[in-house]
Every structure is written in structure tokens, then in C-alpha cells.
Coordinates of C-alpha atoms in Angstrom, one line a residue:
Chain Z
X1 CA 123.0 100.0 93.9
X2 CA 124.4 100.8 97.2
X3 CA 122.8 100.7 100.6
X4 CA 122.5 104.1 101.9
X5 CA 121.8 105.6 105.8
X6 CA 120.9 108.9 107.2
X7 CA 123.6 109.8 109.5
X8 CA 122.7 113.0 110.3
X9 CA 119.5 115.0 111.1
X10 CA 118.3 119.0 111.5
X11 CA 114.9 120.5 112.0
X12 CA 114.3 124.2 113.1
X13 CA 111.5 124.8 115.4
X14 CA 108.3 125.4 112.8
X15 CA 106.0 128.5 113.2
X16 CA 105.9 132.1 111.9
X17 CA 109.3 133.0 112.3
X18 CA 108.9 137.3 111.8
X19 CA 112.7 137.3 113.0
X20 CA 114.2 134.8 110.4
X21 CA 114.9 135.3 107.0
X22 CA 114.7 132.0 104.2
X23 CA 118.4 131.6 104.2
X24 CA 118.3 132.0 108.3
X25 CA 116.3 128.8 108.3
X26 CA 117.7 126.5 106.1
X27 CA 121.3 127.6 107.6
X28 CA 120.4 126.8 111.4
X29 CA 119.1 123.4 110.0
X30 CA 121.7 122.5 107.9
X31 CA 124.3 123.3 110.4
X32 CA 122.1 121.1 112.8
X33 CA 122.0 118.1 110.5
X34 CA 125.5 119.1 109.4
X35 CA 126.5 118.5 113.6
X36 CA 124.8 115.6 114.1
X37 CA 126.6 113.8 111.4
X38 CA 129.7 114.9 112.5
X39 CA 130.3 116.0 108.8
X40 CA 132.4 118.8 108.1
X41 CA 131.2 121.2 104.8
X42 CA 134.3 120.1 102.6
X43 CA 133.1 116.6 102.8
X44 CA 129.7 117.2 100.9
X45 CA 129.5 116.5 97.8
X46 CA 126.3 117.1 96.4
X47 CA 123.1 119.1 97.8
X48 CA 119.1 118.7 97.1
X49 CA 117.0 121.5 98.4
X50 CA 112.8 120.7 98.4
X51 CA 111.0 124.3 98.1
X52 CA 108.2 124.6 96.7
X53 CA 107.5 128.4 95.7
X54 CA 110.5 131.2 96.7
X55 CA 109.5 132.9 93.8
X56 CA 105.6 133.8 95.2
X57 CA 106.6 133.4 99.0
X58 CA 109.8 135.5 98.8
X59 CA 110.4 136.6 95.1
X60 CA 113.9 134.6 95.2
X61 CA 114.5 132.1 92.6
X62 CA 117.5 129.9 92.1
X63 CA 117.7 128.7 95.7
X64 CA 119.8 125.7 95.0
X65 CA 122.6 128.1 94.8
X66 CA 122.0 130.7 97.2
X67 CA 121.3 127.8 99.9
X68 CA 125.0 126.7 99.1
X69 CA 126.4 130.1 99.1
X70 CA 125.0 130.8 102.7
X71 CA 125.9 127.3 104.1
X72 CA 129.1 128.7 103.6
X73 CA 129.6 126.1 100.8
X74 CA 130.6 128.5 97.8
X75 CA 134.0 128.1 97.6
X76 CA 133.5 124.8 97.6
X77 CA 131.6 125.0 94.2
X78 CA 129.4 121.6 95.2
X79 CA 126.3 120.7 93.1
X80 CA 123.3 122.1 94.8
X81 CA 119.9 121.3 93.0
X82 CA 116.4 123.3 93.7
X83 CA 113.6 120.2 93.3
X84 CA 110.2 121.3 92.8
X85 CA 106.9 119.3 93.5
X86 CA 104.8 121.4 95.4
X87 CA 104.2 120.0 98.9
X88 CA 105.8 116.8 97.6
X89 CA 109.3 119.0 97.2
X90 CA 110.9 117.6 100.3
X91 CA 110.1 114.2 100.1
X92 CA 111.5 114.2 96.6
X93 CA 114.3 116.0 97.6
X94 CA 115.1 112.8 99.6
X95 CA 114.3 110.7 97.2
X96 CA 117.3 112.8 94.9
X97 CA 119.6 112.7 97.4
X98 CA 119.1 108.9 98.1
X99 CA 119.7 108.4 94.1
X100 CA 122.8 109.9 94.3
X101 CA 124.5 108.5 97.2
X102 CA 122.6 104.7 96.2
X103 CA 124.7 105.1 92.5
X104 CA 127.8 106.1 93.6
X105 CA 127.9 109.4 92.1
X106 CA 128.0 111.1 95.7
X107 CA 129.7 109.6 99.1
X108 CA 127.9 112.5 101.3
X109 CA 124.4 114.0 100.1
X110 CA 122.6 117.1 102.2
X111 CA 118.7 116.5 100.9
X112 CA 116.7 119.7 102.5
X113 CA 113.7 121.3 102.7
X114 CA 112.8 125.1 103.4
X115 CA 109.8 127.2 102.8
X116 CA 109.1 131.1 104.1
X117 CA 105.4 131.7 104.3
X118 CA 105.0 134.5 106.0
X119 CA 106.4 137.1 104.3
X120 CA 103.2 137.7 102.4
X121 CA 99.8 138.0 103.5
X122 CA 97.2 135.4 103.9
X123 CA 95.6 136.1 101.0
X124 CA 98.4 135.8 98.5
X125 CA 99.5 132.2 100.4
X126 CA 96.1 131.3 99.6
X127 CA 96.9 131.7 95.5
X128 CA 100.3 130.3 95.9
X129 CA 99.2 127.4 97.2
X130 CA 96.4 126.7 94.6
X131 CA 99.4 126.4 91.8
X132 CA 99.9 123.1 93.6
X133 CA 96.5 121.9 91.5
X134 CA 95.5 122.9 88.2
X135 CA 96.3 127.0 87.8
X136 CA 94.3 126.9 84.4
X137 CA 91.2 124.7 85.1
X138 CA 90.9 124.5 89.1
X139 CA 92.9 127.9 90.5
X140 CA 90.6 129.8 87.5
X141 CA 87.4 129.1 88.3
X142 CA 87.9 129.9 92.6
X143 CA 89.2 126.5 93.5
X144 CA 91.4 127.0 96.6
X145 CA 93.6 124.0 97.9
X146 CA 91.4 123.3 101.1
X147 CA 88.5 123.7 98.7
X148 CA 89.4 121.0 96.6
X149 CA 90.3 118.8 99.5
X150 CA 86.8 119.4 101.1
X151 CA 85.9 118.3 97.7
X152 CA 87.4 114.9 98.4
X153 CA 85.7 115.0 102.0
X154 CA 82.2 115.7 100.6
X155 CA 82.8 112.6 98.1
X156 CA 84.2 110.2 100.7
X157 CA 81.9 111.2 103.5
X158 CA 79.3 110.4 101.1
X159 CA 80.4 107.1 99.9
X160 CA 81.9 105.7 103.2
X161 CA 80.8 105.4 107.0
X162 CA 83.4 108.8 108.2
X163 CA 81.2 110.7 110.4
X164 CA 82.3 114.5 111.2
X165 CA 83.3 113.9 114.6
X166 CA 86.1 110.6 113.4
X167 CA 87.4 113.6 111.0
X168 CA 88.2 115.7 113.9
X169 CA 89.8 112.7 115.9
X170 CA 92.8 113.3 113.6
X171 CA 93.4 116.8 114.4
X172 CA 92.9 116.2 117.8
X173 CA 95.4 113.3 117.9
X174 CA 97.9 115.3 116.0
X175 CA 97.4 118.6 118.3
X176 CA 98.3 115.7 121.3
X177 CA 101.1 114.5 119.5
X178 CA 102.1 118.1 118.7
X179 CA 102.0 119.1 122.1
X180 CA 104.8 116.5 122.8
X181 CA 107.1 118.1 120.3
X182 CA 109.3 121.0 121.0
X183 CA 109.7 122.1 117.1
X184 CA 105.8 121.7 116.9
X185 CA 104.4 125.0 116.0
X186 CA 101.0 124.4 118.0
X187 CA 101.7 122.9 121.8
X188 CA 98.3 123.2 122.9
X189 CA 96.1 120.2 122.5
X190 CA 92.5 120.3 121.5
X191 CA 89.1 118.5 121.9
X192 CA 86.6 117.1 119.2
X193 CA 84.5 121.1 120.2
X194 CA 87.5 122.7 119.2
X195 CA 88.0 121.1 115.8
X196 CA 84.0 121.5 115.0
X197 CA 83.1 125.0 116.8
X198 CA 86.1 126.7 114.3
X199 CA 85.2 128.6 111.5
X200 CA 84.1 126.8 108.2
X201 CA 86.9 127.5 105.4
X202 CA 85.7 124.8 102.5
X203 CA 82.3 122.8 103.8
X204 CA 83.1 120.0 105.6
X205 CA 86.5 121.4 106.4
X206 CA 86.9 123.9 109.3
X207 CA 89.6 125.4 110.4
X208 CA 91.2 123.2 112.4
X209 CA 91.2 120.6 109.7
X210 CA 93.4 122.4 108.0
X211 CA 97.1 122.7 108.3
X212 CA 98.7 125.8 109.1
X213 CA 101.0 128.4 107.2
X214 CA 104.4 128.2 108.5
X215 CA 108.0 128.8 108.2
X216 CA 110.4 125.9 108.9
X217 CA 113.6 124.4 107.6
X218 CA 114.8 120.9 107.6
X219 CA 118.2 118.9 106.5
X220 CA 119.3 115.5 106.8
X221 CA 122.3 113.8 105.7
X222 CA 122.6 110.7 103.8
X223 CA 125.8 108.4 103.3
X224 CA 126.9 105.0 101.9
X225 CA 125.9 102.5 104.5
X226 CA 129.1 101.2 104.3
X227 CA 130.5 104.0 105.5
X228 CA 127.8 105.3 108.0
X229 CA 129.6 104.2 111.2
X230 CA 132.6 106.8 110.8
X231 CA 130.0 109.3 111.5
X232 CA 127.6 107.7 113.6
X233 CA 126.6 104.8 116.2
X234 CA 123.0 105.1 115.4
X235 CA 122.6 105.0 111.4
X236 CA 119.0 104.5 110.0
X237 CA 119.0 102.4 106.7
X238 CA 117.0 103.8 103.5
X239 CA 114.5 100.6 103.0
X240 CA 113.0 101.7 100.0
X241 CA 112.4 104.9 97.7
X242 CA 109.6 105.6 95.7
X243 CA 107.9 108.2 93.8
X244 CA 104.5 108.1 91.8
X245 CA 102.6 110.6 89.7
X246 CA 99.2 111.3 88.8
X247 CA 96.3 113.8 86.8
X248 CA 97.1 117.5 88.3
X249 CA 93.7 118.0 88.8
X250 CA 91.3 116.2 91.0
X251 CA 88.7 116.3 88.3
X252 CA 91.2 113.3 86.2
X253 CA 91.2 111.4 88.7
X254 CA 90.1 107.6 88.6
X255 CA 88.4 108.1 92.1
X256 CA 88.1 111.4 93.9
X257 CA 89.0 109.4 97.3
X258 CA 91.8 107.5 96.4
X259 CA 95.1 109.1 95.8
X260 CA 96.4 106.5 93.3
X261 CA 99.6 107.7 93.1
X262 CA 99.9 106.9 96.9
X263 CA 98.7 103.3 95.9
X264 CA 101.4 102.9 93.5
X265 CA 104.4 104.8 96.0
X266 CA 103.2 102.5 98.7
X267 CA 103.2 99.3 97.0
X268 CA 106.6 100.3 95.1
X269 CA 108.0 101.0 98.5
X270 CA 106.9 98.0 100.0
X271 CA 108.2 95.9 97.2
X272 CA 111.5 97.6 97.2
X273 CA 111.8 96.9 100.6
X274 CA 110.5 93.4 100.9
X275 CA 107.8 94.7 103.5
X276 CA 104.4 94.5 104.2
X277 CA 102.0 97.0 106.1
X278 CA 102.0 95.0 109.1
X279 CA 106.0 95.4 109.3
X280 CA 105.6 99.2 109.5
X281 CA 106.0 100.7 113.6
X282 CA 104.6 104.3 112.8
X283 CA 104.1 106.5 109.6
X284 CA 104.5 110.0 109.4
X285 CA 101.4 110.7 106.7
X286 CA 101.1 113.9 104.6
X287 CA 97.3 115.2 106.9
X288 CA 97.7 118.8 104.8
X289 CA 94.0 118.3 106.0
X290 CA 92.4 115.8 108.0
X291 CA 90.9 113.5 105.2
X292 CA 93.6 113.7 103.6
X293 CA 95.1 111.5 107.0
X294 CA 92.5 109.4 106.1
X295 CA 92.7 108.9 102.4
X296 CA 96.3 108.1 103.3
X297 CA 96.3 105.4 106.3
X298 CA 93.7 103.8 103.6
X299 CA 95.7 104.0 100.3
X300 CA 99.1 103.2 101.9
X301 CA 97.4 99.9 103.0
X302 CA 97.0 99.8 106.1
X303 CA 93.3 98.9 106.1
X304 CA 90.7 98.8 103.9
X305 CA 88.4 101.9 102.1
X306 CA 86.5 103.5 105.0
X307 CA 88.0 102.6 107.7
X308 CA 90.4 104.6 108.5
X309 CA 87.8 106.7 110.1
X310 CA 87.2 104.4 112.5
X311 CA 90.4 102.9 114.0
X312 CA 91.1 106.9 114.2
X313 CA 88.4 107.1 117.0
X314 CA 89.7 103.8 118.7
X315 CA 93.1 105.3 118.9
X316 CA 94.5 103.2 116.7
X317 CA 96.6 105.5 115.0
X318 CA 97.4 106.9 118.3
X319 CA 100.4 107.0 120.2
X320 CA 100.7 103.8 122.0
X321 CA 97.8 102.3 119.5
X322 CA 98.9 99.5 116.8
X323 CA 99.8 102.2 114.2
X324 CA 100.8 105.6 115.6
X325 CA 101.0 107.9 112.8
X326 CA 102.1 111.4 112.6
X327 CA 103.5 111.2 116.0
X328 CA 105.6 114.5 114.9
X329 CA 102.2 115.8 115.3
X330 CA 102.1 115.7 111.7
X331 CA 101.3 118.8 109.3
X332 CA 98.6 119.9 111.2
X333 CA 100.0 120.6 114.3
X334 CA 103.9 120.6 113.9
X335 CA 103.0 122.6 110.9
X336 CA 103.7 122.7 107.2
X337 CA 106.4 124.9 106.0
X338 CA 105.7 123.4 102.3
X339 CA 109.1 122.4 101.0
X340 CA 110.5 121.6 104.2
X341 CA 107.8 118.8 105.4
X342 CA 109.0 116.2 103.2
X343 CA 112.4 116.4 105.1
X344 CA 111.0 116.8 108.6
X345 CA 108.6 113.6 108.0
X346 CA 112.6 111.9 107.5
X347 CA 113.9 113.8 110.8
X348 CA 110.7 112.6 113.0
X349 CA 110.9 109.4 111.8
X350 CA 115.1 108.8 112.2
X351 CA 114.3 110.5 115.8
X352 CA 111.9 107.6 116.6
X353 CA 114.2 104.8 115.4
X354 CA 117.1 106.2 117.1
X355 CA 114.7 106.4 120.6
X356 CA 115.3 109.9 120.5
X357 CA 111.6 110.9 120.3
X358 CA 111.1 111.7 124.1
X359 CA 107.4 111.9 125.4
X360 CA 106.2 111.0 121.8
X361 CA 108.4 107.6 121.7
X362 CA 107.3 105.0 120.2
X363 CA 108.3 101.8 122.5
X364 CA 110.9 99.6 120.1
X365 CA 110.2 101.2 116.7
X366 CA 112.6 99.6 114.1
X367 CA 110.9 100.3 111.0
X368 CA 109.3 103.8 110.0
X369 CA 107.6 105.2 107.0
X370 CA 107.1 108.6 105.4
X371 CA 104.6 109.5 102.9
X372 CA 104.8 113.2 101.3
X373 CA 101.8 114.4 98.4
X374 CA 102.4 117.1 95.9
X375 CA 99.0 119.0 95.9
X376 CA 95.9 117.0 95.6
X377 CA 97.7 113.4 95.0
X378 CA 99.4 114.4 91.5
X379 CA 102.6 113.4 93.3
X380 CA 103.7 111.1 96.2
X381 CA 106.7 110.1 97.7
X382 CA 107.1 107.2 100.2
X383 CA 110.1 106.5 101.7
X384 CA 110.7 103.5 104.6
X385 CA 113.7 103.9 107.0
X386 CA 114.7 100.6 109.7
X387 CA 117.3 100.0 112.2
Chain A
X1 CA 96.0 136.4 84.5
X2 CA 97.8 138.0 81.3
X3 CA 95.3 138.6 78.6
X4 CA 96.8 136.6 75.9
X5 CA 96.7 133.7 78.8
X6 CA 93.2 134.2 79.1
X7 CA 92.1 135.2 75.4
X8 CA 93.9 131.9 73.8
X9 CA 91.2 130.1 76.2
X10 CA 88.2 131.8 75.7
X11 CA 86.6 129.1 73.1
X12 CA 86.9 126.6 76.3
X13 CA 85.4 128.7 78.8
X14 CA 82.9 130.6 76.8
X15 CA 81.6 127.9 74.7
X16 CA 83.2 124.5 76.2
X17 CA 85.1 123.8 73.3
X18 CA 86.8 120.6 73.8
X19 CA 88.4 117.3 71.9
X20 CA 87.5 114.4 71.2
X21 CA 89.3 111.1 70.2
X22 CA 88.5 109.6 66.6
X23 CA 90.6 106.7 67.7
X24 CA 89.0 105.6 70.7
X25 CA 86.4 108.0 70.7
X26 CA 87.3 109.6 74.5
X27 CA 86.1 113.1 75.1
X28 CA 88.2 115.6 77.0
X29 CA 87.4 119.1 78.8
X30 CA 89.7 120.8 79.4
X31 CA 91.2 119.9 76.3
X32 CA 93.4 117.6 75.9
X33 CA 95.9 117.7 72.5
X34 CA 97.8 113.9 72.9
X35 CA 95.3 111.3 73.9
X36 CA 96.3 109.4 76.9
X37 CA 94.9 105.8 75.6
X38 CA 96.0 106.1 72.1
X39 CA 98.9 108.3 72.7
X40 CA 100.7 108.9 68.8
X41 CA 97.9 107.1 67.9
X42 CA 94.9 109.1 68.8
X43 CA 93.6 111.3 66.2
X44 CA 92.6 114.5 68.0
X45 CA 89.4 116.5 66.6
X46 CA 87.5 119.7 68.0
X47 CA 84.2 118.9 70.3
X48 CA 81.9 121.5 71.8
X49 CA 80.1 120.1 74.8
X50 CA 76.4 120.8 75.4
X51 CA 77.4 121.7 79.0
X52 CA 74.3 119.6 80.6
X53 CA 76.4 117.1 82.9
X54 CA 75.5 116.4 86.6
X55 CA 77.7 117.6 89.9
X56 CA 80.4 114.5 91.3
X57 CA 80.9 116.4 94.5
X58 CA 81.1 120.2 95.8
X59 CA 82.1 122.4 98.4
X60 CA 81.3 125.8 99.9
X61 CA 84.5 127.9 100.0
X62 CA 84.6 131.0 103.0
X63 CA 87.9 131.4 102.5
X64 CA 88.8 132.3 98.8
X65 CA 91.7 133.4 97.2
X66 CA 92.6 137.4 97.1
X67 CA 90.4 137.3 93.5
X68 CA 87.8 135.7 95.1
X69 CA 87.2 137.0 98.4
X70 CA 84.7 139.4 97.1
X71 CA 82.4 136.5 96.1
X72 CA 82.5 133.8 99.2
X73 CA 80.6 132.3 100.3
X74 CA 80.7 130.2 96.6
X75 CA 79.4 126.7 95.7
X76 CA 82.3 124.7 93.7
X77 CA 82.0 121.7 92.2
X78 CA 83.2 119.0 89.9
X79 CA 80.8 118.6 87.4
X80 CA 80.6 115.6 85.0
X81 CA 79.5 116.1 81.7
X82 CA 77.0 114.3 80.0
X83 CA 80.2 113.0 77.4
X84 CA 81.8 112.1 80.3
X85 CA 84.9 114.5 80.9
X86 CA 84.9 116.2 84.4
X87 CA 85.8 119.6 85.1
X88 CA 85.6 122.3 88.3
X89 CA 83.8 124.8 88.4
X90 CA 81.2 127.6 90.5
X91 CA 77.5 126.2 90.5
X92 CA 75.0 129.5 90.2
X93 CA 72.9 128.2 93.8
X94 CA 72.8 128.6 97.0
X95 CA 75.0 126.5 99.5
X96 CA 71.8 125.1 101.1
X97 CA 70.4 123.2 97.3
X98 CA 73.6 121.2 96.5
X99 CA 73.5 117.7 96.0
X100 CA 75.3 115.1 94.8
X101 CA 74.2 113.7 91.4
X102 CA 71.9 117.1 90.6
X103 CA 71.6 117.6 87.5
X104 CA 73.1 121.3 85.9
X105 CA 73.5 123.0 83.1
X106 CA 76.0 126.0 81.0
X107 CA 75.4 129.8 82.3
X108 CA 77.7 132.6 80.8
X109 CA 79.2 134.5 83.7
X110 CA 81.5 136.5 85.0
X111 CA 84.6 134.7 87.0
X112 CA 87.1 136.7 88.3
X113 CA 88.8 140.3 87.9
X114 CA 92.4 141.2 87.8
X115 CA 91.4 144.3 90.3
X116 CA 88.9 147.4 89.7
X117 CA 90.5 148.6 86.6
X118 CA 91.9 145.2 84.9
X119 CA 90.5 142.5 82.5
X120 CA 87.9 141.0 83.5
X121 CA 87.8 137.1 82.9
X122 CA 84.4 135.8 81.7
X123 CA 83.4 131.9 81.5
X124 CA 81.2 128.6 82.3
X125 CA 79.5 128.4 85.4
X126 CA 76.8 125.7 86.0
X127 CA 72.9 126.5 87.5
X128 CA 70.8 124.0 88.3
X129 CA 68.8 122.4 85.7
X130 CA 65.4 122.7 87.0
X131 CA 65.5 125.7 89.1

């Protein structure tokens, strides 16, 4: 197996984008990632595109090719591959890109991410989300995705010392963070009132637990180690890969507050790596809502059941604190554009390790790690990146 | 929902028809056909579950899905049944009498409707045991 670097990075600014079109995203981001590398288009050889749901959000399927067509890449005939696992589609689309390069299939791999919300209505989101769970047994009976999420609140909050107020420390950190981003799509910060005087969408979880609908489009490009410096003075290695799977619905599960496939990713990752949580200088998590920040910090390792809570509150996790995580402002406030987050968790994290993070940097990161879940935990990807 | 998606189903939500394990004896709602202890090994029978199982944890959804929105707010749980299989599903009470570890039981009801003039989609709710 080879080593294998990201040489290039591309993230368009996330929000609701009325004025760009699916293809209009992924295009500016790829030809951002495509820039930084210094890679021309004839010189890729392979393609990986995370989205979760074109077909509900946009009624486009077979995006693999249509991405390479409007990257200009048609002519070109190169092998571009749609990868599918709900919110989990970026970070597998990574994960596929880093395979190919890591064998020595492919020389120079483009692993994207791209989802277009907004074209439909709130309502219909809503149901295109839910087919991240269990359509037959969880989206049937009236389960919505923040539902079953709050479902995972009410268990923990019942089982371990997480008082309401620590839950909305981690919007209000992200929101800070958020702030400090320029491709965030919320750059207002908030307070503890404004996280528990919004509106109640699933009991415990108000609104601003939850993580946003968005459009957004990310790229980054991947290379043989070896070979990274043509392109680049600054590559950041690929550390480890790993990918874990799980019951689709959260009534399988072994414990409603542990994502066990995050378990397994993390401690695959941390293997493949030869690393330990106390190596890791921040972690972009997958905070879809804000126990699911929690669950995460937790199940990665980084301290023990019902905790995480806690070191929230002492700013811990914050930027500056022992751990920062989701200085990108994470899902919650840089926003989730589904497919695309998985990839933009990469960008945020190469941005750090480069120093290229501005007001959000993190003072001598060298090692960083992403975590991205497919709906409720049924999949996980964790990837760690070091200089 | 089509109706031959819904209709090849109705067995599990009207009457919580579900399987059971000869092998190891595991019960499974929703039904499951290969058994994940035993795999090729398990021998796979029919079970109808007496519905009476007890609620894991719950939530109180506002915001519902477009099918749904008619009927919020809703009480939705995960129930475990009495067999031990665990499934979701709407609990027939108010928001306010939830707790975790009441005890519930099977009511027939309506769930959802594909509009004003489409199928209607029956199945298993859950009510409080002693009400």
C-alpha cells in the first residue's frame, strides 16, 4: 500500500444558494481544489463524488457522470463513481478515493462531495432525510431524523449527568467557531438563551440543536505521497482510513447512546495509524445535532461515557481548549450540505494543518481527525490527516 | 407508499407478526429472514408478538414529515417487547404521561395517508397499559 497526501483543497461557501444550480457547486469547488493542487484536468485519473439523495433533492440521478461532464472532464472519459451513504457519503467518498491512489490503481484521485437542498420545500427535505434510517420500520411510523436523534438525547440524558444547558454549549461553541469562518453558512454567534428559547422540533432537541439545510460543494485532491511535492510545499499525509457499519435502525442497536460503529472506525483508525487519542490536535466531529457532538467526542475516545457534556461547558472542546473540535464550526453552524460534509470535514482539517485556518487556528496542529455518520450511526467513517 | 409496498406488510403491522429463531431461539420484529447469530444456520419460523412490551426512550416530534404534519405534536418511542425485539413506533398519550420504562400495550390505528384521496396506511401503535 502506498502513502497517499491531499495536495489540493476546495470548499464553496455553504448556505441556501437560490442562484446556484447542483452542477454550479460542485464545478466552483472542484475547480478550487483543482487550483490549489496545481493539477491540470487531463491529469486525473479517477473521480469519487459523496451525494447522498439527487434523486429526491433535485430528481437527477447518475451524478458521477454528469459531475465529470461539467468539470469539463468528458472528453477525457475518466472514471467517476456516485458513492452513496447518506450523510456518511462524503467521508466515504474519501475513504474511495484514498483506496485508489493507496493501491496504485490511480496516480491523481478528485474525492467530492455535493448536495442541493433547497430546491424543494422544507417538508419534503424532512422525508428525504428520514431514508437515512429505517424507511420501512422508523420513516413509517412518523420517525423524523431529529426525532430519532432526540431519541438518543432522552436516553442519554437519562442515563448520564448531560444537563440541557451543557447540550447547548455545543451549538454555542460551534456558532463561535462558525462565526470565524468565511464559508460558514451562520456568522452570527449565539448564547446558551438562544439555543433553549428556540422552538422545540423533537423534545429535548430545539431548533438550534439541530443542523441546518444547506447547499454546499466540496473537492479535495489526493496523490501518491511520493509524488505530492510536484504539486505542493504543504502536503497533508492520509494517517489512517476507516469505515464501520452498523443496524439501520436505532431500535438494533446494542446501546441507543453509543454509536458502535464510531467505536469500531475510531479504534480502526487509531490502529492503522499507530495513534492514540491523546495524539489527536482537533477533530472535526459529525454534530448533525448537538448530542450527537457528544455521543461522538465519547465514542471516538476521547473521554469516558458522560462526560463529554462536561468538558463541553469547561471549554474543552473549545478553540484554544485541549481538544478543539469542530472548529469549521462544524455541521451546525458551517452547515450541512449532506454529501458534501464528509469532504469539507477533510478541507477544514488540511486548512488547520497547513496554518491556513485564520482566526479559527489552531496554534501547532500537526495531527487532525475527521469523523462523518451515515444516519443514526449505521455508518461511520474516520479518517486522521498529519504533517 | 405503493400499495403492494404496504399490503406485503400488513401481517407485521396489523398483527406483529414476526420470527423467531429455532436455533438460538432469538425473536425479531421487524422480521428478520437470516438470523444474525446463527446466520445459514438459524432456522427461521413465524412469531406473532402479544404486543405488551415497555417504552426504552421517546420523543415528542413538532416538526413531522409532510405525512405527518397533520398529526404533531406526536409521542414516538422505541418500545421493547416483552420477547425482547425493539421496534419505533407512536404511543396513543399525551406528551406530558411518558416515561421511561412505562409499561404499553397493541392498539389498531390509523398511521399515515398518501393525501386526501389515497391509501390509507393502518398499523400498531402502543397506549399505555393502565390508562
Amino acid at each position: 500500500m502506498r502513502d497517499v497526501a491531499v495536495i489540493g483543497i476546495g470548499c464553496t461557501p455553504f448556505g441556501e444558494k437560490w442562484g446556484s444550480s447542483f452542477r454550479d457547486l460542485f464545478v466552483q469547488a472542484g475547480t478550487m481544489a483543482l487550483e490549489d493542487a496545481g493539477v491540470a484536468g487531463e491529469e486525473i485519473g479517477a473521480m469519487y463524488v459523496g451525494n447522498m439523495s439527487a434523486g429526491r433533492f433535485i430528481e437527477q440521478e447518475h451524478v458521477g457522470a454528469l459531475i465529470a461532464d461539467y468539470a469539463g472532464l468528458a472528453s477525457d472519459h475518466i472514471a467517476s463513481t456516485r458513492v452513496e451513504a447518506a450523510c456518511a457519503s462524503g467521508g466515504l467518498s474519501f475513504r474511495q478515493a484514498f483506496i485508489a491512489v493507496a493501491s496504485g490503481i490511480e496516480d491523481i484521485v478528485v474525492a467530492a462531495g455535493v448536495e442541493k437542498m433547497t430546491d424543494v420545500g422544507t417538508g419534503a427535505s424532512v422525508d428525504a432525510l428520514a431514508g437515512a434510517a429505517d424507511r420501512e420500520w422508523e420513516g413509517f411510523v412518523g420517525a423524523t431524523f431529529p426525532g430519532l436523534y432526540a431519541m438518543i438525547a432522552t436516553d442519554y440524558m437519562n442515563r448520564y449527568p448531560l444537563t440541557r444547558e451543557q447540550l447547548a454549549e455545543v451549538a454555542v461553541k460551534n456558532h463561535y467557531n462558525g462565526a470565524r469562518n468565511p464559508i460558514a453558512q451562520f456568522s452570527q454567534e449565539i448564547t446558551i438563551e438562544t439555543v433553549l428559547s428556540s422552538s422545540l422540533v423533537a423534545d429535548p432537541l430545539r431548533l438550534f440543536d439541530c443542523s441546518p439545510i444547506t447547499d454546499g460543494a466540496a473537492a479535495v485532491v489526493l496523490a501518491p505521497l511520493e509524488r505530492a511535492r510536484e504539486y505542493t510545499d504543504t502536503p497533508v499525509r492520509v494517517l489512517a482510513s476507516a469505515q464501520a457499519s452498523d443496524t439501520i435502525a436505532l431500535h438494533d442497536r446494542r446501546d441507543i447512546s453509543t454509536l458502535d460503529a464510531t467505536v469500531a472506525a475510531g479504534k480502526r483508525a487509531f490502529a492503522m495509524a499507530g495513534l492514540s487519542p491523546g495524539d489527536i490536535d482537533l477533530v472535526e466531529v459529525h454534530d448533525c445535532f448537538t448530542i450527537a457532538e457528544i455521543c461522538a467526542i465519547e465514542d471516538l475516545g476521547f473521554c469516558r461515557k458522560g462526560e463529554a457534556g462536561r468538558l463541553t461547558a469547561e471549554g474543552v472542546t473549545a478553540l484554544g481548549g485541549d481538544l478543539p473540535v469542530n472548529t469549521s464550526g462544524g455541521l451546525k453552524a458551517c452547515g450541512h450540505p449532506v454529501g458534501a460534509t464528509g469532504i469539507k470535514q477533510v478541507c477544514e482539517v488540511v486548512q488547520q494543518l497547513r496554518g491556513e485556518a485564520g482566526r479559527r487556528q489552531v496554534d501547532g496542529a500537526r495531527i487532525g481527525m475527521t469523523h462523518n455518520v451515515g444516519g443514526t450511526g449505521a455508518t461511520v467513517a474516520v479518517h486522521i490527516l498529519g504533517v | 407508499m405503493s400499495v403492494a409496498r404496504f399490503w406485503r406488510k400488513i401481517p407485521q403491522r396489523y398483527n406483529l407478526t414476526g420470527t423467531r429463531c429455532a436455533t438460538c431461539g432469538r425473536y425479531f420484529f421487524p422480521p428478520r429472514y437470516l438470523c444474525p447469530d446463527c446466520r445459514r444456520a438459524g432456522k427461521i419460523g413465524e412469531h406473532r408478538f402479544s404486543g405488551m412490551g415497555k417504552v426504552v426512550t421517546y420523543t415528542v416530534i413538532r416538526t413531522a414529515s409532510e405525512q405527518f404534519e397533520q398529526m404533531t405534536p406526536y409521542v414516538l418511542a422505541i418500545v421493547e417487547l416483552d420477547e425482547g425485539p425493539r421496534l419505533t413506533a407512536q404511543l396513543v398519550c399525551s406528551p406530558d404521561e411518558v416515561r421511561i420504562g412505562m409499561r404499553v400495550r397493541p392498539v389498531f390505528r390509523r398511521i399515515s395517508a398518501d393525501g386526501e384521496s389515497g391509501v390509507i396506511h393502518y398499523g400498531t401503535k402502543f397506549a399505555p397499559e393502565n390508562p
